[in-house]
Amino acid sequence: MQGVLVFLELWLALLPIQAAPSSHLIHRAPRLLPERALQANESYDGSCTWTDCTKWNLLSSNVNFRLIFRPTVTSTEVRPPQSLILPVDTIDELSSAECGPCAADADAFRRLTLNTGLVNETEAAIFGTDFCSVSFIVCIRLPDGAEGYLMLLWDQMDQVDRWAASLRREGKTVPFPSEVYELEAILGLWIWSIPFEGQLTEDIGNLATLRLLALEHTHMYGRLPASLGNLTSLKVLSIVGSLQEVTFSGLLPPARLQSLDFLWIMDTSFGGSLDELANLTQLKYVHLRRPGLRLSHVPSTLGPNLTSLTLSDVGLSGPLSDGFGSTWPYLLGLDLSDNQLSGPLPSALDNAMNLTYIELCCQGGTNGGFQGRLPAEWGSLTKLEFLDLEQNNLTGAIPEQWVNLSSLQTLNLGHNGLSGTLEALGMLRNLKDLYLSNNQFIGQVPDGLGECRNLMFFSAAYNQLSGSLRAALGKATDIRGIELCCQEETNGGFEGSLPAEWGSLTKLEFLNLRENNLTGAIPEQWGNLSLLWGLDLRTNRLSGTLDAIGWLPNLWELSLGNNR
Ligand SMILES: *[C@@H]1O[C@H](CO)[C@@H](O)[C@H](O)[C@H]1NC(C)=O
Ligand SMILES: *[C@@H]1O[C@H](CO)[C@@H](O)[C@H](O)[C@H]1NC(C)=O
Ligand SMILES: *[C@@H]1O[C@H](CO)[C@@H](O)[C@H](O)[C@H]1NC(C)=O
Ligand SMILES: *[C@@H]1O[C@H](CO)[C@@H](O)[C@H](O)[C@H]1NC(C)=O
Ligand SMILES: *[C@@H]1O[C@H](CO)[C@@H](O)[C@H](O)[C@H]1NC(C)=O
Ligand SMILES: *[C@@H]1O[C@H](CO)[C@@H](O)[C@H](O)[C@H]1NC(C)=O
Ligand SMILES: *[C@@H]1O[C@H](CO)[C@@H](O)[C@H](O)[C@H]1NC(C)=O
Ligand SMILES: *[C@@H]1O[C@H](CO)[C@@H](O)[C@H](O)[C@H]1NC(C)=O
Ligand SMILES: *[C@@H]1O[C@H](CO)[C@@H](O)[C@H](O)[C@H]1NC(C)=O
Ligand SMILES: *[C@@H]1O[C@H](CO)[C@@H](O)[C@H](O)[C@H]1NC(C)=O
């Protein structure tokens, strides 16, 4: 398994965001929708009409990164606003002079920030003179006419960051400031990674203007006050625990959050049922990951407008209901990972024609999981970009209809009982990450994979592949890692020589061909694999010298044992 671990490290090293500890190869950071963040060259140049484009850029990139608001930027288009959560591209920024209701909160802000140590007396003067210029305040008018501001206490904003970092250095926490409850024009309270401690009080019900309440990675704990149910304008509620022992707990408040579109609860210790919180029919985005709540079944009250559903590590078990997914035509993302589901995969998901993200991995490891075949119906999901079915109990072949999954970028079928050939996968020209290890696939690596010019990782270790290693893969020149070890058990594994053509894979960093039946010498062309740092050729029948790879500058893990 050493090779697998190295492969994992390589994979994680290339990821910009932190990785969830997990035994499988796919990175599964919390994500709601499979849309990507703004790229550096997509800063809305020309359309940022705000006086302070920095705020706009920070807001829009964070909104996309955290996917709290409905993301409006996709790889190919800027979508027109469809619904109001807080669509950043249609928010008007207001100056202090333009924001009528803002001034009323200046005094409360002065006290709030002084008491917490966020600003000093000199700096606090700004609230009285130019409230909206403060770096963590964004004054806005929403498309429905509401005026007010967002208070963004994020630890990556300069001033807030310096303050939060010094608190952390000194190991200090700060009581959650009660002045918050006096804010009359606040539209969004968004706290991220600030060492506030304490509980919310019933006074939270005073903040009638709130559209968004996000308390994420604080040291706060205890139950949510019942008055939260009074926030009838609230569209976004995000409660993320601290990953420490004390965190939010208790029952969710019985409430009629009739405007709520977006519910995100993660790493908390809530109990009871989800139904307490709201009539769920209008919710569009539901994200529960380790919420403490244990759900025996997917809530039947989820309505037809559901756009994204994550119920991860919530204790779901047994088969999904018949026709699961057929009533959600707008569904874009589904994540039911880390439960104990079983029975057939929900083939009716093909009714969600725009589905782009399916994450159903890890249903109780070897003790069950989804069973039966891969649904041929899913072949019509032509917008599907991400599909993870790792660690289930799936059998049968890859359906030929799947050749139509033309948008697929990530496919993980690892650790199942799948069989048949890989031929269909050669048609999926947008593949980036392909994980097929620990199955019973047979035959060769399809030549078509060489045409997948975005392919970055390909792992099919522990299968029953055989035949020669195909020269065609040498055309996938973006590839970083190839893991084809350990095929020899039944059919003898790959045989023949190492393809000279793979010498063109100049971005290759890791190659594992251990435990096959390969012969001949290491081709001199492999001397061009200048980024290669891990090469495992153990237990083959290779011969010749190491001249070709002797000078590779980055190679530091070379395993050649058990050859000739
Ligand atoms: C941004 O950069 C990427 C990669 O460098 C490129 O593919 C894309 O076309 C660029 N987008 C714009 C709007 O220039
Ligand atoms: C307040 O903070 C600013 C900026 O950090 C600093 O320049 C100034 O000297 C401080 N004023 C007082 C009175 O501490
Ligand atoms: C707010 O909620 C509390 C607790 O649910 C309730 O007692 C109170 O009447 C509510 N206030 C308003 C104004 O609705
Ligand atoms: C859901 O809404 C219906 C009708 O608006 C109401 O009768 C019912 O009590 C609500 N359920 C909950 C749990 O709030
Ligand atoms: C679904 O969305 C439509 C359009 O926004 C709205 O009219 C309808 O009431 C919503 N349905 C539910 C159950 O919320
Ligand atoms: C699917 O996406 C297309 C193009 O973006 C859109 O026109 C269509 O309305 C969407 N269908 C549904 C059911 O959301
Ligand atoms: C996998 O599914 C088969 C039926 O297809 C069943 O016999 C077997 O017990 C399942 N394996 C596990 C580990 O549950
Ligand atoms: C792929 O999609 C096309 C167009 O919808 C269809 O004609 C074809 O039969 C599909 N191929 C397979 C193998 O299902
Ligand atoms: C390895 O390949 C040779 C032919 O090159 C074949 O004779 C031998 O049986 C193969 N070994 C295994 C274990 O299949
Ligand atoms: C390495 O690449 C260069 C440029 O692509 C090529 O000219 C050379 O023949 C290659 N070397 C080997 C040993 O294949």
Short mmCIF file of C-alpha atoms in Angstrom, two decimals, residues 321-526:
data_model
loop_
_atom_site.label_atom_id
_atom_site.label_comp_id
_atom_site.label_asym_id
_atom_site.label_seq_id
_atom_site.Cartn_x
_atom_site.Cartn_y
_atom_site.Cartn_z
CA SER A 321 -36.83 5.22 -1.61
CA ASP A 322 -38.08 4.11 -5.00
CA GLY A 323 -37.73 6.87 -7.53
CA PHE A 324 -35.34 8.80 -5.29
CA GLY A 325 -34.38 12.00 -7.07
CA SER A 326 -37.16 11.93 -9.62
CA THR A 327 -38.94 14.91 -8.02
CA TRP A 328 -35.98 17.28 -8.08
CA PRO A 329 -35.58 18.51 -11.64
CA TYR A 330 -33.33 21.41 -10.57
CA LEU A 331 -30.90 19.30 -8.59
CA LEU A 332 -27.29 20.17 -9.40
CA GLY A 333 -25.44 18.45 -6.58
CA LEU A 334 -26.06 15.39 -4.41
CA ASP A 335 -23.78 14.23 -1.62
CA LEU A 336 -24.86 11.33 0.60
CA SER A 337 -21.35 10.20 1.49
CA ASP A 338 -20.33 8.50 4.73
CA ASN A 339 -23.62 6.91 5.66
CA GLN A 340 -24.72 3.26 5.72
CA LEU A 341 -26.90 3.24 2.65
CA SER A 342 -27.46 0.05 0.70
CA GLY A 343 -29.62 -1.27 -2.11
CA PRO A 344 -29.49 -0.12 -5.71
CA LEU A 345 -28.11 3.22 -6.84
CA PRO A 346 -30.90 5.76 -7.48
CA SER A 347 -31.27 5.41 -11.22
CA ALA A 348 -34.08 8.01 -11.35
CA LEU A 349 -31.54 10.75 -10.76
CA ASP A 350 -31.42 10.97 -14.54
CA ASN A 351 -34.54 13.17 -14.20
CA ALA A 352 -32.27 15.87 -12.82
CA MET A 353 -30.96 16.63 -16.25
CA ASN A 354 -28.53 19.31 -15.12
CA LEU A 355 -26.95 17.30 -12.33
CA THR A 356 -23.25 18.01 -12.18
CA TYR A 357 -22.10 16.46 -8.92
CA ILE A 358 -22.81 13.03 -7.40
CA GLU A 359 -20.96 11.92 -4.27
CA LEU A 360 -22.15 8.60 -2.86
CA CYS A 361 -18.96 7.10 -1.54
CA CYS A 362 -18.16 5.30 1.64
CA GLN A 363 -21.30 3.56 2.82
CA GLY A 364 -20.01 1.55 5.73
CA GLY A 365 -16.83 0.31 4.12
CA THR A 366 -16.87 -3.41 3.49
CA ASN A 367 -20.08 -3.95 5.43
CA GLY A 368 -22.51 -3.11 2.71
CA GLY A 369 -22.94 -0.07 0.62
CA PHE A 370 -24.85 0.38 -2.59
CA GLN A 371 -25.22 -2.88 -4.48
CA GLY A 372 -25.97 -3.99 -7.98
CA ARG A 373 -25.09 -2.35 -11.25
CA LEU A 374 -24.11 1.10 -12.34
CA PRO A 375 -27.33 2.66 -13.72
CA ALA A 376 -27.31 2.83 -17.51
CA GLU A 377 -29.83 5.70 -17.14
CA TRP A 378 -27.13 7.99 -15.78
CA GLY A 379 -25.60 7.96 -19.25
CA SER A 380 -27.99 10.81 -20.08
CA LEU A 381 -26.43 13.09 -17.44
CA THR A 382 -24.38 14.95 -19.99
CA LYS A 383 -23.57 17.76 -17.54
CA LEU A 384 -22.20 15.46 -14.87
CA GLU A 385 -18.69 16.59 -13.92
CA PHE A 386 -18.04 14.65 -10.72
CA LEU A 387 -19.02 11.11 -9.81
CA ASP A 388 -17.68 9.32 -6.75
CA LEU A 389 -18.95 5.84 -5.95
CA GLU A 390 -15.91 4.62 -4.05
CA GLN A 391 -16.26 2.04 -1.29
CA ASN A 392 -19.58 0.46 -2.14
CA ASN A 393 -20.49 -3.05 -3.23
CA LEU A 394 -21.22 -2.38 -6.90
CA THR A 395 -20.88 -5.09 -9.50
CA GLY A 396 -21.17 -5.53 -13.23
CA ALA A 397 -19.63 -3.57 -16.06
CA ILE A 398 -19.44 0.11 -16.88
CA PRO A 399 -22.61 0.67 -18.95
CA GLU A 400 -22.00 1.48 -22.59
CA GLN A 401 -24.42 4.41 -22.23
CA TRP A 402 -21.83 6.11 -20.05
CA VAL A 403 -19.84 7.02 -23.15
CA ASN A 404 -22.24 9.98 -23.21
CA LEU A 405 -21.00 11.40 -19.87
CA SER A 406 -19.04 13.88 -21.88
CA SER A 407 -18.61 16.49 -19.13
CA LEU A 408 -17.22 14.06 -16.60
CA GLN A 409 -13.96 15.27 -15.04
CA THR A 410 -13.68 13.14 -11.93
CA LEU A 411 -14.68 9.51 -11.80
CA ASN A 412 -14.00 7.36 -8.76
CA LEU A 413 -15.19 3.77 -8.84
CA GLY A 414 -12.50 2.44 -6.50
CA HIS A 415 -13.09 -0.33 -3.96
CA ASN A 416 -16.11 -2.03 -5.49
CA GLY A 417 -16.63 -5.35 -7.27
CA LEU A 418 -16.87 -3.93 -10.78
CA SER A 419 -15.77 -5.95 -13.79
CA GLY A 420 -15.59 -5.82 -17.56
CA THR A 421 -13.32 -3.65 -19.65
CA LEU A 422 -12.49 0.05 -19.46
CA GLU A 423 -13.28 0.68 -23.12
CA ALA A 424 -16.19 3.13 -22.53
CA LEU A 425 -13.98 5.41 -20.43
CA GLY A 426 -11.76 6.16 -23.38
CA MET A 427 -14.61 8.25 -24.77
CA LEU A 428 -14.80 10.61 -21.78
CA ARG A 429 -12.55 13.29 -23.17
CA ASN A 430 -12.86 15.70 -20.25
CA LEU A 431 -11.60 13.30 -17.62
CA LYS A 432 -9.09 14.76 -15.21
CA ASP A 433 -9.08 12.29 -12.34
CA LEU A 434 -9.80 8.64 -12.85
CA TYR A 435 -9.73 6.18 -9.95
CA LEU A 436 -10.59 2.56 -10.55
CA SER A 437 -8.42 0.71 -8.06
CA ASN A 438 -9.53 -2.40 -6.20
CA ASN A 439 -12.05 -3.83 -8.63
CA GLN A 440 -11.98 -6.70 -11.10
CA PHE A 441 -11.61 -4.81 -14.33
CA ILE A 442 -9.99 -6.76 -17.16
CA GLY A 443 -8.42 -6.01 -20.51
CA GLN A 444 -6.19 -3.16 -21.52
CA VAL A 445 -6.01 0.52 -20.75
CA PRO A 446 -8.09 1.99 -23.60
CA ASP A 447 -6.15 3.96 -26.19
CA GLY A 448 -8.87 6.61 -25.94
CA LEU A 449 -7.49 7.72 -22.57
CA GLY A 450 -4.54 9.14 -24.46
CA GLU A 451 -7.02 11.53 -26.08
CA CYS A 452 -8.14 12.80 -22.67
CA ARG A 453 -5.80 15.72 -22.78
CA ASN A 454 -6.78 17.00 -19.33
CA LEU A 455 -6.11 13.71 -17.60
CA MET A 456 -4.03 14.34 -14.48
CA PHE A 457 -4.38 11.22 -12.33
CA PHE A 458 -5.09 7.71 -13.38
CA SER A 459 -5.21 4.92 -10.85
CA ALA A 460 -6.31 1.39 -11.61
CA ALA A 461 -4.23 -0.53 -9.08
CA TYR A 462 -5.40 -3.92 -7.86
CA ASN A 463 -7.46 -5.01 -10.83
CA GLN A 464 -6.97 -7.76 -13.39
CA LEU A 465 -5.79 -5.68 -16.30
CA SER A 466 -3.43 -7.26 -18.78
CA GLY A 467 -1.90 -6.93 -22.21
CA SER A 468 0.75 -4.43 -23.14
CA LEU A 469 1.08 -0.94 -21.74
CA ARG A 470 -0.29 1.21 -24.54
CA ALA A 471 1.85 3.80 -26.22
CA ALA A 472 -1.29 5.93 -26.70
CA LEU A 473 -1.33 7.00 -23.05
CA GLY A 474 1.86 8.90 -23.86
CA LYS A 475 -0.36 11.51 -25.55
CA ALA A 476 -2.06 12.51 -22.29
CA THR A 477 0.73 14.93 -21.59
CA ASP A 478 -0.93 16.68 -18.65
CA ILE A 479 -0.79 13.56 -16.54
CA ARG A 480 0.85 13.83 -13.09
CA GLY A 481 0.32 10.37 -11.66
CA ILE A 482 -0.17 6.85 -13.01
CA GLU A 483 -0.86 3.98 -10.64
CA LEU A 484 -1.20 0.60 -12.36
CA CYS A 485 0.36 -1.70 -9.84
CA CYS A 486 -0.65 -5.12 -8.75
CA GLN A 487 -2.55 -6.67 -11.60
CA GLU A 488 -0.78 -9.97 -11.58
CA GLU A 489 -3.06 -12.04 -9.43
CA THR A 490 -5.38 -13.57 -12.01
CA ASN A 491 -4.35 -12.71 -15.54
CA GLY A 492 -0.66 -12.14 -14.95
CA GLY A 493 -0.80 -8.36 -15.24
CA PHE A 494 0.65 -6.08 -17.89
CA GLU A 495 3.34 -7.63 -20.04
CA GLY A 496 5.74 -6.55 -22.72
CA SER A 497 8.03 -3.56 -22.60
CA LEU A 498 7.80 -0.12 -21.05
CA PRO A 499 6.48 2.23 -23.76
CA ALA A 500 9.13 4.65 -24.99
CA GLU A 501 6.29 7.05 -25.85
CA TRP A 502 5.61 7.68 -22.17
CA GLY A 503 8.82 9.68 -22.27
CA SER A 504 6.62 12.56 -23.50
CA LEU A 505 4.75 12.67 -20.19
CA THR A 506 6.96 15.48 -19.02
CA LYS A 507 4.62 16.46 -16.17
CA LEU A 508 4.58 12.96 -14.73
CA GLU A 509 5.54 12.95 -11.06
CA PHE A 510 4.58 9.50 -9.95
CA LEU A 511 4.49 6.16 -11.76
CA ASN A 512 3.75 2.82 -10.16
CA LEU A 513 3.92 -0.34 -12.26
CA ARG A 514 4.84 -2.72 -9.44
CA GLU A 515 3.73 -6.37 -9.56
CA ASN A 516 3.14 -6.84 -13.24
CA ASN A 517 4.92 -8.98 -15.82
CA LEU A 518 6.83 -6.27 -17.69
CA THR A 519 10.06 -7.04 -19.53
CA GLY A 520 12.90 -5.27 -21.25
CA ALA A 521 14.84 -2.15 -20.33
CA ILE A 522 13.87 1.30 -19.13
CA PRO A 523 13.54 3.29 -22.38
CA GLU A 524 16.07 6.06 -22.89
CA GLN A 525 13.19 8.44 -23.68
CA TRP A 526 12.18 8.25 -20.04
#
